[in-house]
Tab-separated table of C-alpha atoms and ligand atoms in Angstrom:
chain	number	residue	atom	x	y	z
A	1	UNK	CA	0.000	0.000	0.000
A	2	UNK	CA	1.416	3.470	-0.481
A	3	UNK	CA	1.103	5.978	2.264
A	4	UNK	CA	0.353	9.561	1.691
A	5	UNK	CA	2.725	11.974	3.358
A	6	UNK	CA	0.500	15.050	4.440
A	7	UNK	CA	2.524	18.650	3.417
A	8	UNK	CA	4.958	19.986	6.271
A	9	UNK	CA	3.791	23.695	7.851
A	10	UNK	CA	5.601	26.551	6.059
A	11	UNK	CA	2.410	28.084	5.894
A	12	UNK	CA	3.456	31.703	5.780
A	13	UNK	CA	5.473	30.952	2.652
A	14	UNK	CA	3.026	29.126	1.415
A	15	UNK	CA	-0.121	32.069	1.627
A	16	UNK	CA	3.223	34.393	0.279
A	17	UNK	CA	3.057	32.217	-2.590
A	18	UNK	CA	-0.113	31.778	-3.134
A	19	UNK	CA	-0.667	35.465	-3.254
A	20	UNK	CA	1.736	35.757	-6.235
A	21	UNK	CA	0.237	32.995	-7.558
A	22	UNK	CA	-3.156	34.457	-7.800
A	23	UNK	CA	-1.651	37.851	-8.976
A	24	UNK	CA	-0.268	36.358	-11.233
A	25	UNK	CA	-3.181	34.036	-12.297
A	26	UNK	CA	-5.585	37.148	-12.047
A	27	UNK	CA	-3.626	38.714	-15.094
A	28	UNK	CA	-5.067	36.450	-17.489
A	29	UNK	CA	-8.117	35.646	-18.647
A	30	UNK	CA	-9.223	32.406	-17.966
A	31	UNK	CA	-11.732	31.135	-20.838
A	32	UNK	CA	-14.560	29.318	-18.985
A	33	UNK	CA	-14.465	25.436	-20.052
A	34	UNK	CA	-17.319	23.446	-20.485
A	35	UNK	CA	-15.147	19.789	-21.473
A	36	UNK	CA	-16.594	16.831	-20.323
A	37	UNK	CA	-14.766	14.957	-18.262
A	38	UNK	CA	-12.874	11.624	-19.005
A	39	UNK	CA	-10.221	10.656	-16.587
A	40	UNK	CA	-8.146	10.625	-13.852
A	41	UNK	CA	-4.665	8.678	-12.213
A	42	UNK	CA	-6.491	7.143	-8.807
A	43	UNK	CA	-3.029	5.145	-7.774
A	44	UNK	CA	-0.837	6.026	-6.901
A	45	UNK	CA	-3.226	9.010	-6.406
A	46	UNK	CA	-2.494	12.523	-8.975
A	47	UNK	CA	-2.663	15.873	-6.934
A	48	UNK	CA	-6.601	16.247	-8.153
A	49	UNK	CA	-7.206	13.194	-6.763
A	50	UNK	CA	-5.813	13.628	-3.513
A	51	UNK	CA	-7.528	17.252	-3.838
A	52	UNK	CA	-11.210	15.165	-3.973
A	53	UNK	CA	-10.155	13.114	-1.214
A	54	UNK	CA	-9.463	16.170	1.072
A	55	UNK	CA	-5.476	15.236	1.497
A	56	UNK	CA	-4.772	18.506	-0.970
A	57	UNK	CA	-6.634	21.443	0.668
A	58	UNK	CA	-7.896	25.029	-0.951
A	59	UNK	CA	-8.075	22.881	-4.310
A	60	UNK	CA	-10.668	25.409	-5.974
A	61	UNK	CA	-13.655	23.395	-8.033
A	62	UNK	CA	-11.122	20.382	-9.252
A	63	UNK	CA	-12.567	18.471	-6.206
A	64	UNK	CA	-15.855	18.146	-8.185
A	65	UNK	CA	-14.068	16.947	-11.793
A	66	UNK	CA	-10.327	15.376	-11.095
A	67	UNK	CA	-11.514	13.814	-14.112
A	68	UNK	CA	-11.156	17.091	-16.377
A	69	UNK	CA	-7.666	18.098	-16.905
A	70	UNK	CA	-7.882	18.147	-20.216
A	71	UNK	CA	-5.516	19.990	-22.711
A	72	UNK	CA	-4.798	19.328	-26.981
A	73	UNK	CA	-2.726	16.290	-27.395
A	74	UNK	CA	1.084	15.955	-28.437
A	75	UNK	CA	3.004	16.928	-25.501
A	76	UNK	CA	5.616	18.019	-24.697
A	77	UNK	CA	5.684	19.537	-28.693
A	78	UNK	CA	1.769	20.658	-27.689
A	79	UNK	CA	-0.451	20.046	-25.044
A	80	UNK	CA	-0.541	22.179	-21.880
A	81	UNK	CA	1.681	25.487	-21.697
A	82	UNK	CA	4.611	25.799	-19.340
A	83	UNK	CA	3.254	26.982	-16.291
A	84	UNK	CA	0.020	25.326	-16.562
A	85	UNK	CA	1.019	21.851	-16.971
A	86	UNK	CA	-0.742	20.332	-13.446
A	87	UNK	CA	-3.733	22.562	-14.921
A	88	UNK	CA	-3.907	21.618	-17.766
A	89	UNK	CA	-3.415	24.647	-19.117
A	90	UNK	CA	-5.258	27.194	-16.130
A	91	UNK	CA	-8.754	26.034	-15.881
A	92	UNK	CA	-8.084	24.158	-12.455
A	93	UNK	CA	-5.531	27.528	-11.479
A	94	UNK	CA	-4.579	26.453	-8.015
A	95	UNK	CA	-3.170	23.327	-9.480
A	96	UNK	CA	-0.006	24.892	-10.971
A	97	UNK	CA	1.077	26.273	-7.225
A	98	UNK	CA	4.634	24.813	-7.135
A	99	UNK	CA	6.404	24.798	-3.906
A	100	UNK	CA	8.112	21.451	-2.026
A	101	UNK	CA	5.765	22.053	0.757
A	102	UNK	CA	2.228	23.129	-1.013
A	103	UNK	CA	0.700	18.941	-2.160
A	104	UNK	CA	0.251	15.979	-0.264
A	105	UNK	CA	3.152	13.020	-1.436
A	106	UNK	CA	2.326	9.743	-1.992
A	107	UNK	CA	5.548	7.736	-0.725
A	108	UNK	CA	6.488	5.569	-3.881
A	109	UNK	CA	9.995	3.119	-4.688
A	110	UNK	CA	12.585	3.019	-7.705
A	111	UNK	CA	11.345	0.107	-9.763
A	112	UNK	CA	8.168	-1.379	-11.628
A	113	UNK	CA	4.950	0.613	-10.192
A	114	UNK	CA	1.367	0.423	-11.241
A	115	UNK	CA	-0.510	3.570	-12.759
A	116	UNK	CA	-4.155	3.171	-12.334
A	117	UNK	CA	-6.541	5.238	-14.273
A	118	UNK	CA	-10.359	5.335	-13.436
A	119	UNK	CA	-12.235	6.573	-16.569
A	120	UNK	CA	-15.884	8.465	-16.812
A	121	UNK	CA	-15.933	7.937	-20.244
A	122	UNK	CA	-13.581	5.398	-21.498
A	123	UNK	CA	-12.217	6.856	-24.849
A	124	UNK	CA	-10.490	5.179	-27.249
A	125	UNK	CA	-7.146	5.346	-26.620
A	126	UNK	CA	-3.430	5.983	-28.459
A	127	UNK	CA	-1.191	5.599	-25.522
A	128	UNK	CA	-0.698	6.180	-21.841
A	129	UNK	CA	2.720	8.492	-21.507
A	130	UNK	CA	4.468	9.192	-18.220
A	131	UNK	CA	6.891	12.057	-17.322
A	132	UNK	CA	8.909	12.428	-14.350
A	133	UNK	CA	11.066	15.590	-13.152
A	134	UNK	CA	14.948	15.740	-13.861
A	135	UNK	CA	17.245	14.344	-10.295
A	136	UNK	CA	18.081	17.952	-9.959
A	137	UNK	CA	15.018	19.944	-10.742
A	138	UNK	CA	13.155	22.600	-8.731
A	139	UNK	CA	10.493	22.202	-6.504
A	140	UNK	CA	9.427	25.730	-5.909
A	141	UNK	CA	9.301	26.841	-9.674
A	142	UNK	CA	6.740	26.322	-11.622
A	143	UNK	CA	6.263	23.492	-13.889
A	144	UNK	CA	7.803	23.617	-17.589
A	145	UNK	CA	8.950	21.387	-19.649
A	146	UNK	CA	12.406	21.884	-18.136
A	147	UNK	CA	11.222	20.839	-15.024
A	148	UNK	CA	11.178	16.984	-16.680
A	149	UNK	CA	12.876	14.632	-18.432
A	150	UNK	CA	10.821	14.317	-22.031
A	151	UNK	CA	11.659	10.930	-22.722
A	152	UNK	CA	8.693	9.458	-21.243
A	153	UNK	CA	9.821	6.909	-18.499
A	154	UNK	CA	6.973	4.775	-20.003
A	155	UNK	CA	4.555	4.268	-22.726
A	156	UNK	CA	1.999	2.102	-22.900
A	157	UNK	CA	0.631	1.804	-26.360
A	158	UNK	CA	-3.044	0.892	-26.934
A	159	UNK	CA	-3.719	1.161	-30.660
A	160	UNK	CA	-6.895	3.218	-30.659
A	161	UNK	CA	-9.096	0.179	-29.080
A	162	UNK	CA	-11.047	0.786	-26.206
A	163	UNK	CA	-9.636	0.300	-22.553
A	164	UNK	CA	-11.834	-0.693	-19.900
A	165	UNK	CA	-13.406	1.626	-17.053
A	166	UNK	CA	-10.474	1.494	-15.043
A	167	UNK	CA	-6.684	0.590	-16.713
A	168	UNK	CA	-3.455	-0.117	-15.384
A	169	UNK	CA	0.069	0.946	-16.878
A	170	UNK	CA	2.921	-1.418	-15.510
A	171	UNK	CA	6.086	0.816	-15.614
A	172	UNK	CA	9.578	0.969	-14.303
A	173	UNK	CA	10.014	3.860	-12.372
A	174	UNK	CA	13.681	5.725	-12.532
A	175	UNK	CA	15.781	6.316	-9.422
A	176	UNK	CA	14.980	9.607	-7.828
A	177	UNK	CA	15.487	10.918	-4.287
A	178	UNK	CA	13.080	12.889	-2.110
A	179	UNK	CA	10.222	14.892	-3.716
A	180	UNK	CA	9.239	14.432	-7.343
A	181	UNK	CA	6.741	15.009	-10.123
A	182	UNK	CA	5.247	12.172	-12.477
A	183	UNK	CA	3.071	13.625	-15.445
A	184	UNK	CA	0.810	11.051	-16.844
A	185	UNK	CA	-0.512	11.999	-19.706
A	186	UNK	CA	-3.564	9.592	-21.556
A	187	UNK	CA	-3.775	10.036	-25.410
A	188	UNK	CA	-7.574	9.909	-26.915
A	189	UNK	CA	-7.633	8.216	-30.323
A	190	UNK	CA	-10.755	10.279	-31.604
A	191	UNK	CA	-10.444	13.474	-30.424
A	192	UNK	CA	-7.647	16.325	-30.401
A	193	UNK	CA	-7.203	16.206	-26.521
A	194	UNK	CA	-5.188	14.415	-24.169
A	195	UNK	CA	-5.830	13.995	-20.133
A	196	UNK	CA	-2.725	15.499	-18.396
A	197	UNK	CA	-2.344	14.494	-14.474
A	198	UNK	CA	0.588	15.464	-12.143
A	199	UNK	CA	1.160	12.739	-9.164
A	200	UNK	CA	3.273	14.227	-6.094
A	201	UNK	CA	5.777	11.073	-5.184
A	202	UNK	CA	8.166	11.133	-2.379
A	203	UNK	CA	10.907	8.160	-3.166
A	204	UNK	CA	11.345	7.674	0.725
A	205	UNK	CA	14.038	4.594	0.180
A	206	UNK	CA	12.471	3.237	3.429
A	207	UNK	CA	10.497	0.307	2.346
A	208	UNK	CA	12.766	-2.623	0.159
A	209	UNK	CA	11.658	-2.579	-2.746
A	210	UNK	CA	9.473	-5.204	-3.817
A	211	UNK	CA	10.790	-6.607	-7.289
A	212	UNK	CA	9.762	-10.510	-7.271
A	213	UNK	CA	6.838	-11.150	-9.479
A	214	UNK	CA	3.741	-13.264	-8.687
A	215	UNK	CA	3.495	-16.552	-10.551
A	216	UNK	CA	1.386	-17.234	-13.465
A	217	UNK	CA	-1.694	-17.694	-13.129
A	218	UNK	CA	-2.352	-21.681	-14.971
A	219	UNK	CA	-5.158	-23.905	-15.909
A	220	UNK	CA	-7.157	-20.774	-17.455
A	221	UNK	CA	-10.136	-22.234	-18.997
A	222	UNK	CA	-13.694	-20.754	-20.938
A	223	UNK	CA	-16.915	-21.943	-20.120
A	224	UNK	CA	-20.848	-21.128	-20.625
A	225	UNK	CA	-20.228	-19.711	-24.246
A	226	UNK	CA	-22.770	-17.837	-25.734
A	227	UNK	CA	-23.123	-15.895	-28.672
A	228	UNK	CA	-22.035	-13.141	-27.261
A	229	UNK	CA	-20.265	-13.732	-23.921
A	230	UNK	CA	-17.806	-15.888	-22.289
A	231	UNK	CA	-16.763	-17.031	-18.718
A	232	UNK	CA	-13.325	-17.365	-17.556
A	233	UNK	CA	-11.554	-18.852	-14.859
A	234	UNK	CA	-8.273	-20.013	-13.907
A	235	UNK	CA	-5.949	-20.832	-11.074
A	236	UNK	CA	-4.488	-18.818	-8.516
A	237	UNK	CA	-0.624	-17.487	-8.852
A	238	UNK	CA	1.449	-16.787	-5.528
A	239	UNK	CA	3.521	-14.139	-4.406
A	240	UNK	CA	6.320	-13.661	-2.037
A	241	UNK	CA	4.166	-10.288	-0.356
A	242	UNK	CA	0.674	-11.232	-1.895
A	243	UNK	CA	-1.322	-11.263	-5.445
A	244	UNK	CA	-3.073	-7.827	-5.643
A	245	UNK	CA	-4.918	-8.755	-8.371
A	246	UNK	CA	-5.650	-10.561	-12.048
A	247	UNK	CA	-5.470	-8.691	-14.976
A	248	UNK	CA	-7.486	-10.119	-18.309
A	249	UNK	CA	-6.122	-9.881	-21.636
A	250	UNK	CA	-8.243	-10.185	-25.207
A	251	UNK	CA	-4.900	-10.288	-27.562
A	252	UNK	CA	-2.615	-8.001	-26.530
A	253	UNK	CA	-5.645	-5.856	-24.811
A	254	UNK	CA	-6.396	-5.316	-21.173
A	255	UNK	CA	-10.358	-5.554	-20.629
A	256	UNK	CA	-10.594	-6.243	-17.172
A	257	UNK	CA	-9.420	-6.749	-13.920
A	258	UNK	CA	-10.240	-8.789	-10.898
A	259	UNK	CA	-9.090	-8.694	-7.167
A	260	UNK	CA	-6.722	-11.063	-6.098
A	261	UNK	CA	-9.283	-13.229	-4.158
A	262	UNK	CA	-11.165	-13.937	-7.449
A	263	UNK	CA	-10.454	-16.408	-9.778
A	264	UNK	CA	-13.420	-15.986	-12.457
A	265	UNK	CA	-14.089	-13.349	-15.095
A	266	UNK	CA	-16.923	-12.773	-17.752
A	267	UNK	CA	-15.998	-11.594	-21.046
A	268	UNK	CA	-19.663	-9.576	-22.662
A	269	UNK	CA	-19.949	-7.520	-25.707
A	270	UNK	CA	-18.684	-10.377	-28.180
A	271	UNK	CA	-19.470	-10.797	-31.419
A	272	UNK	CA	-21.494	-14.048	-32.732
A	273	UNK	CA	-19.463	-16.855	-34.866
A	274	UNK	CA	-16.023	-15.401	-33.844
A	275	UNK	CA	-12.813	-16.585	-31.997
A	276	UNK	CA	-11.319	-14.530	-29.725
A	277	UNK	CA	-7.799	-15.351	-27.776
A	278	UNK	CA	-7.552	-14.881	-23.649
A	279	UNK	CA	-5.283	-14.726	-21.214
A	280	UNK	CA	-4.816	-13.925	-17.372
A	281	UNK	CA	-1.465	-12.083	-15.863
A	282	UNK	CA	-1.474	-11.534	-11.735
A	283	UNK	CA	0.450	-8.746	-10.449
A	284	UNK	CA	1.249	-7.549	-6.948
A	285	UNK	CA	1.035	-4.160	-4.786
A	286	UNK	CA	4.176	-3.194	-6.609
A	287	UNK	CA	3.266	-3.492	-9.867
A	288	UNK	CA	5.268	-6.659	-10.444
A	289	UNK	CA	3.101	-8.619	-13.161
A	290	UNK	CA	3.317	-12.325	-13.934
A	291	UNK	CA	4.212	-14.048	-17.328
A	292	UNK	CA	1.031	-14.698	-18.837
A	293	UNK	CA	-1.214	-17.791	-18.080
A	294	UNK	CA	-1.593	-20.615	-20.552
A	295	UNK	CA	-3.740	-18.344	-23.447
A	296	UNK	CA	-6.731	-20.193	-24.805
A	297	UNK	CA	-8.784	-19.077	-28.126
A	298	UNK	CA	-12.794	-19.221	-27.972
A	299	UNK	CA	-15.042	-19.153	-30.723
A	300	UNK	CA	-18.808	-17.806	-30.235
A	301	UNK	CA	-21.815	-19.634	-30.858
A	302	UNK	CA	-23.465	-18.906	-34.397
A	303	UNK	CA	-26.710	-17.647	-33.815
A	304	UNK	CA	-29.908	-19.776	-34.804
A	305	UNK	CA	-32.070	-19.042	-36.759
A	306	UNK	CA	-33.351	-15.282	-37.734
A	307	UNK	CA	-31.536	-12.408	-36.132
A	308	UNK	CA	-34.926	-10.250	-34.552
A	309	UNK	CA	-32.630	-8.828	-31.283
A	310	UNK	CA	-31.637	-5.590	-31.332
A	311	UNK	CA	-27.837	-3.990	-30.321
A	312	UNK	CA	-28.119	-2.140	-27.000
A	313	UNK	CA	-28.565	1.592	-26.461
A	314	UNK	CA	-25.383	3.514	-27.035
A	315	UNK	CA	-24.063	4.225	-23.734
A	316	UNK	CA	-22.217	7.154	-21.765
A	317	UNK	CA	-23.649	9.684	-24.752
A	318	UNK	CA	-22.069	12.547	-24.072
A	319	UNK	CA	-21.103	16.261	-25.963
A	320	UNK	CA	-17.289	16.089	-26.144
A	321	UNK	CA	-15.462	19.323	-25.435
A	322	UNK	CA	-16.516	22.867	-25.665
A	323	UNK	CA	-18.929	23.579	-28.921
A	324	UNK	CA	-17.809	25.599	-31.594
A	325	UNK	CA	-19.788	28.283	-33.055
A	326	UNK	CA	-20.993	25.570	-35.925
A	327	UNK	CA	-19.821	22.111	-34.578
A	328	UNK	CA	-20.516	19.751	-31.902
A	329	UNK	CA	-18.447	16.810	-31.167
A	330	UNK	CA	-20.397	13.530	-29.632
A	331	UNK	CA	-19.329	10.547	-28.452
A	332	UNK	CA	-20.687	7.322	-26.675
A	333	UNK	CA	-19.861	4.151	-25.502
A	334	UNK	CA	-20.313	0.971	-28.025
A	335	UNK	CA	-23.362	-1.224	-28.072
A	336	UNK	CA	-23.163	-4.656	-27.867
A	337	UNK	CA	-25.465	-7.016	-30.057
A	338	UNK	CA	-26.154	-10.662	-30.132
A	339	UNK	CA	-24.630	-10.858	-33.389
A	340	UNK	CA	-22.880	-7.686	-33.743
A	341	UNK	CA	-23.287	-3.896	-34.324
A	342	UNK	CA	-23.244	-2.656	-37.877
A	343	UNK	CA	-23.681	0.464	-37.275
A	344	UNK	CA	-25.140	3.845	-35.338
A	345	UNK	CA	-27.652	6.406	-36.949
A	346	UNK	CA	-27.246	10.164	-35.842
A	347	UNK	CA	-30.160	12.143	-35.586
A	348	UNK	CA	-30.441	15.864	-35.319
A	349	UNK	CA	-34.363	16.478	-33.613
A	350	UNK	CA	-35.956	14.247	-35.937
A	351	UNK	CA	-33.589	14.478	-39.003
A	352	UNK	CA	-31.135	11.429	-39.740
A	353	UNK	CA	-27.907	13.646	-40.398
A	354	UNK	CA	-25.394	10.421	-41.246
A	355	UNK	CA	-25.076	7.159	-40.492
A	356	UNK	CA	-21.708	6.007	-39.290
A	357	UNK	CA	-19.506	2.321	-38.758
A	358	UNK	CA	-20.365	-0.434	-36.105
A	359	UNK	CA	-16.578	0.919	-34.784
A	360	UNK	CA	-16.880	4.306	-34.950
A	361	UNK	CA	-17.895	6.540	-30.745
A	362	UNK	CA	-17.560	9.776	-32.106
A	363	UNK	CA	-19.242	12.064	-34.701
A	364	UNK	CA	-19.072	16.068	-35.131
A	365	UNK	CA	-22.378	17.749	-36.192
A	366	UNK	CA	-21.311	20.510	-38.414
A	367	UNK	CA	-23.480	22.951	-39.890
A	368	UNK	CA	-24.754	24.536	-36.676
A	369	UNK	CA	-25.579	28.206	-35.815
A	370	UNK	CA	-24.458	29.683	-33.199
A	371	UNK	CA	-25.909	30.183	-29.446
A	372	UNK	CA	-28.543	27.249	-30.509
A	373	UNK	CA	-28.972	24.604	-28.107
A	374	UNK	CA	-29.721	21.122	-30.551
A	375	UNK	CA	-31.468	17.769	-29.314
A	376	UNK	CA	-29.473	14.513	-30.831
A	377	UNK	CA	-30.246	10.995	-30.560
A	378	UNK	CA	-27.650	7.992	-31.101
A	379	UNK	CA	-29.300	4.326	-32.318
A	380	UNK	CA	-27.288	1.340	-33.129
A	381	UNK	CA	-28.127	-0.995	-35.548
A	382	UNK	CA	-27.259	-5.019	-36.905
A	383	UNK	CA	-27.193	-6.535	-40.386
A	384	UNK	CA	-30.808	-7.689	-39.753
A	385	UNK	CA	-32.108	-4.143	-39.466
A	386	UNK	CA	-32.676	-4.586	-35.804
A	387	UNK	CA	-32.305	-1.079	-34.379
A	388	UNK	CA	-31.896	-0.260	-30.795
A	389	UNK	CA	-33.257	2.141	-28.006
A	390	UNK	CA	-32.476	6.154	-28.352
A	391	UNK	CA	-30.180	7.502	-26.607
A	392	UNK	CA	-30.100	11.638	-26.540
A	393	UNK	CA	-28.248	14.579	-25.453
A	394	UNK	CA	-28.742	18.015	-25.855
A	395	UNK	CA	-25.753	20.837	-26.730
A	396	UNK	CA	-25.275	24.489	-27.152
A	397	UNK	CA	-22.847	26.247	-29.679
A	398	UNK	CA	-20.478	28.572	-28.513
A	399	UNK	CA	-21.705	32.317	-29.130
A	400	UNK	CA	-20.572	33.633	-32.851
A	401	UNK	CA	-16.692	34.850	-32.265
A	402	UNK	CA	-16.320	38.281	-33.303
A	403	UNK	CA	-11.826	37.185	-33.217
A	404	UNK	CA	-10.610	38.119	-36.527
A	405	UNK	CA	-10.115	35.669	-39.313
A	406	UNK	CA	-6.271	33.907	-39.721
A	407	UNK	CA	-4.560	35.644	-42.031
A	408	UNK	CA	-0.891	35.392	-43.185
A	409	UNK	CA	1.990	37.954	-43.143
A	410	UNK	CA	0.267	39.528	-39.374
A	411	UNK	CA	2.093	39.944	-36.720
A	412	UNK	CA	0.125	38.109	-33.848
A	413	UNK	CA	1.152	38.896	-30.328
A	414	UNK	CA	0.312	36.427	-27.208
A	415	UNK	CA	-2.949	36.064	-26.087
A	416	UNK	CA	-4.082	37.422	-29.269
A	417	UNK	CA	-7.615	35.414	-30.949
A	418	UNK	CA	-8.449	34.587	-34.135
A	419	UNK	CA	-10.916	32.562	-36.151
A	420	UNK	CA	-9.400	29.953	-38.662
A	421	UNK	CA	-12.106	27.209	-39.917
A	422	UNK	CA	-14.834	27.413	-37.459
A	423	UNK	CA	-12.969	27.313	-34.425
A	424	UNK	CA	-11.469	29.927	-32.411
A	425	UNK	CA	-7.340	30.185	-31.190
A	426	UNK	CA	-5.288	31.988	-28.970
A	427	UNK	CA	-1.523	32.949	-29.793
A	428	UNK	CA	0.726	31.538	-27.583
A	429	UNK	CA	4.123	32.447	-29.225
A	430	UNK	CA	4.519	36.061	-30.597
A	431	UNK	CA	5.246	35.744	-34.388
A	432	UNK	CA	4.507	37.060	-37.989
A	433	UNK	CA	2.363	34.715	-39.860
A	434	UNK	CA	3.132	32.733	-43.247
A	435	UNK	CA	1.427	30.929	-44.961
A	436	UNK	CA	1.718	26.826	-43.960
A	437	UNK	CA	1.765	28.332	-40.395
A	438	UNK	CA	-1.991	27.929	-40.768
A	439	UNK	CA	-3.329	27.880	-36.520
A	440	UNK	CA	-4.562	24.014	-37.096
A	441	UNK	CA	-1.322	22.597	-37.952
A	442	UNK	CA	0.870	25.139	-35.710
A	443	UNK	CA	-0.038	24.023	-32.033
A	444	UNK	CA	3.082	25.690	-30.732
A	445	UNK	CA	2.048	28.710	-32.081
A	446	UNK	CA	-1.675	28.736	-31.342
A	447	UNK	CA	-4.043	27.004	-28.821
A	448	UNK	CA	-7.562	25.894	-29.606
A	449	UNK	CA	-10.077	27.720	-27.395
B	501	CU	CU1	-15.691	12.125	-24.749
């Protein structure tokens, strides 16, 4: 178990800190953000986290959404400005405080550790990255990208696939001393943003580490196969501390895990007529993880006879980051179907406005005017033309931006706005415009607002 180290007193440098930090805050303007949600590092817990459970004090509103830090993708070339790294670039303000006294440490070892996301809405996903500060950094600056080491100490591909609700990264953390900052950062697949999540460690050397891991699990086996489901189970593993838990693998993905007291595990959402691989890893309290279990393949039944059940509801619908003045981005969770999902139908009120893949969790409604709130409704469909329960959400566009339009050869200083396709961005280099420095493909230039 990691312990949380609670921050030492140094409270009158602290509030002297804090008051330049909010002068300094107070000279820009923050852009109110309406992003839904997706994510956040539970363990070992990220400063927002340990700001929702109380350990982190005078937090501001992150202790309602940990799950919101939410910046464009591509760091450390894009994604979150120096400065406003822990924020995610300054929604969450009181994040970015810096000092070696301000957050709550959770005591961690040198060696393999386990990341553990919990997810709201669980996106595909490129990659899991992770970030940790150079041996001879400083604690009372502000985080930049100097402040770290940008090789990532870890990535954890995932190939755009789907993770489940909550996702561990097995990685080998580098030797550090004393206080430290790890920057997880979790790629979407479909979307331009990333999730960016500072963890406060404290390598405390006290504890051996732990580096022995469990056995494999053995004897996995499949039974009760339906059309669309399977049940696992398998032997238990041992460990020279304890087994934590059992993580299940579908080829090389992750889709569940188990506690370490159970031995079984249902696989839903399967396709009809189909073979699928499986196997089981166990891993311990510090992130050791077995070799992999025997694997086994499974095929589904076929179904019999005529096909007359429809795919589920899509799940989790949900308007994905702020409206633009003509656009709104939704996403959802896959259906599942008996014998598969062929598709999903997008209404607009009562209009059909496209119909997209069985694979696809994310469409943007163009077309839109602005300040217009819009009803839309999500159905899934199979190959039989069975279609499935509504589900809806409502959105508003963003007011009509009176920023200029892009243009080339201008001289843009920071913070200024412009208008380039729809959407609106903010300078955040001083510079004179060319063409090919258009603000979509520039992201170290300009920031999508
Ligand atoms: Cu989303």
């Amino acid at each position: 178990m990691n312990t949380i180290q609670m921050p030492q007193s140094g409270v009158k440098k602290f509030f002297a800190l804090a008051l330049i930090m909010a002068l300094a805050s107070s000279l820009f303007v923050i852009a109110p953000q309406t992003s839904s949600a997706h994510g956040y590092v539970e363990g070992p817990a990220s400063r927002a986290a340990l700001c929702k459970s109380g350990q982190n004090q005078n937090c501001g509103s992150i202790v309602w959404e940990p799950q919101s830090l939410e910046a464009p993708k591509g760091f450390p070339a894009a994604g979150p400005v120096d400065g406003k790294i822990a924020s995610a670039n300054g929604a969450f303000p009181e994040l970015d405080q810096q000092s070696a006294t301000r957050w709550a440490k959770v005591n961690i070892n040198s060696g393999p550790n386990a990341f553990t996301w919990k997810f709201t809405a669980n996106h595909r996903t490129t990659n899991w990255k992770y970030y940790i500060t150079k041996p001879n950094w400083n604690p009372n600056a502000p985080l930049t990208r100097n402040s770290f080491d940008l090789t990532p100490f870890c990535t954890d591909n995932y190939n755009g696939t789907q993770p489940p609700t909550t996702y561990t990264s097995n990685c080998n953390v580098p030797a550090r001393t004393g206080y430290h900052v790890i920057l997880a950062v979790w790629e979407i697949h479909d979307t331009v943003n990333a999730f960016y999540n500072v963890i406060d460690v404290n390598f405390s050397g006290s504890n051996p580490a732990d580096t022995q891991p469990p056995t494999a699990p053995s004897a996995l086996a499949a039974s009760g196969t339906t059309t669309t489901s399977v049940s696992l189970s398998w032997n238990a593993s041992t460990d020279n501390v304890g087994v934590s838990g059992y993580r299940i693998f579908q080829g090389a993905n992750q889709i569940g895990t188990v506690s370490g007291s159970t031995l079984n595990y249902t696989v839903t959402g399967l396709t009809a007529n189909t073979t699928y691989n499986f196997a089981v890893r166990a891993f311990d309290a510090a992130g050791n993880v077995s070799a992999n279990s025997n694997s086994i393949s499974v095929t589904t039944l076929a179904p019999s006879g005529p096909d007359t059940q429809a795919p589920t509801a899509p799940g989790g619908l949900h308007v994905m980051g702020a409206p633009t003045s003509s656009s709104i981005m939704l996403m959802w969770n896959p259906s599942t179907d008996n014998v598969g999902v062929t598709g999903y139908r997008i209404y607009q009120g009562s209009n059909l406005v496209t119909t997209v893949s069985g694979t696809a969790t994310s469409y943007t409604v163009t077309g839109l005017n602005p300040s217009t709130t819009y009803s839309f409704s999500v159905y899934a469909f199979d190959a039989a033309g069975n279609q499935s329960a509504a589900s809806t959400v409502s959105g508003t566009t963003a007011a009509a931006s009176t920023a200029p339009a892009w243009a080339p050869n201008t001289a843009y200083a920071v913070g200024a706005k412009v208008t380039y396709n729809g959407a609106v961005y903010e300078c955040r280099q001083a510079h004179t415009s060319i063409v090919s420095w258009e603000p979509a493909t520039t992201p170290a230039l300009w920031l999508l607002k």
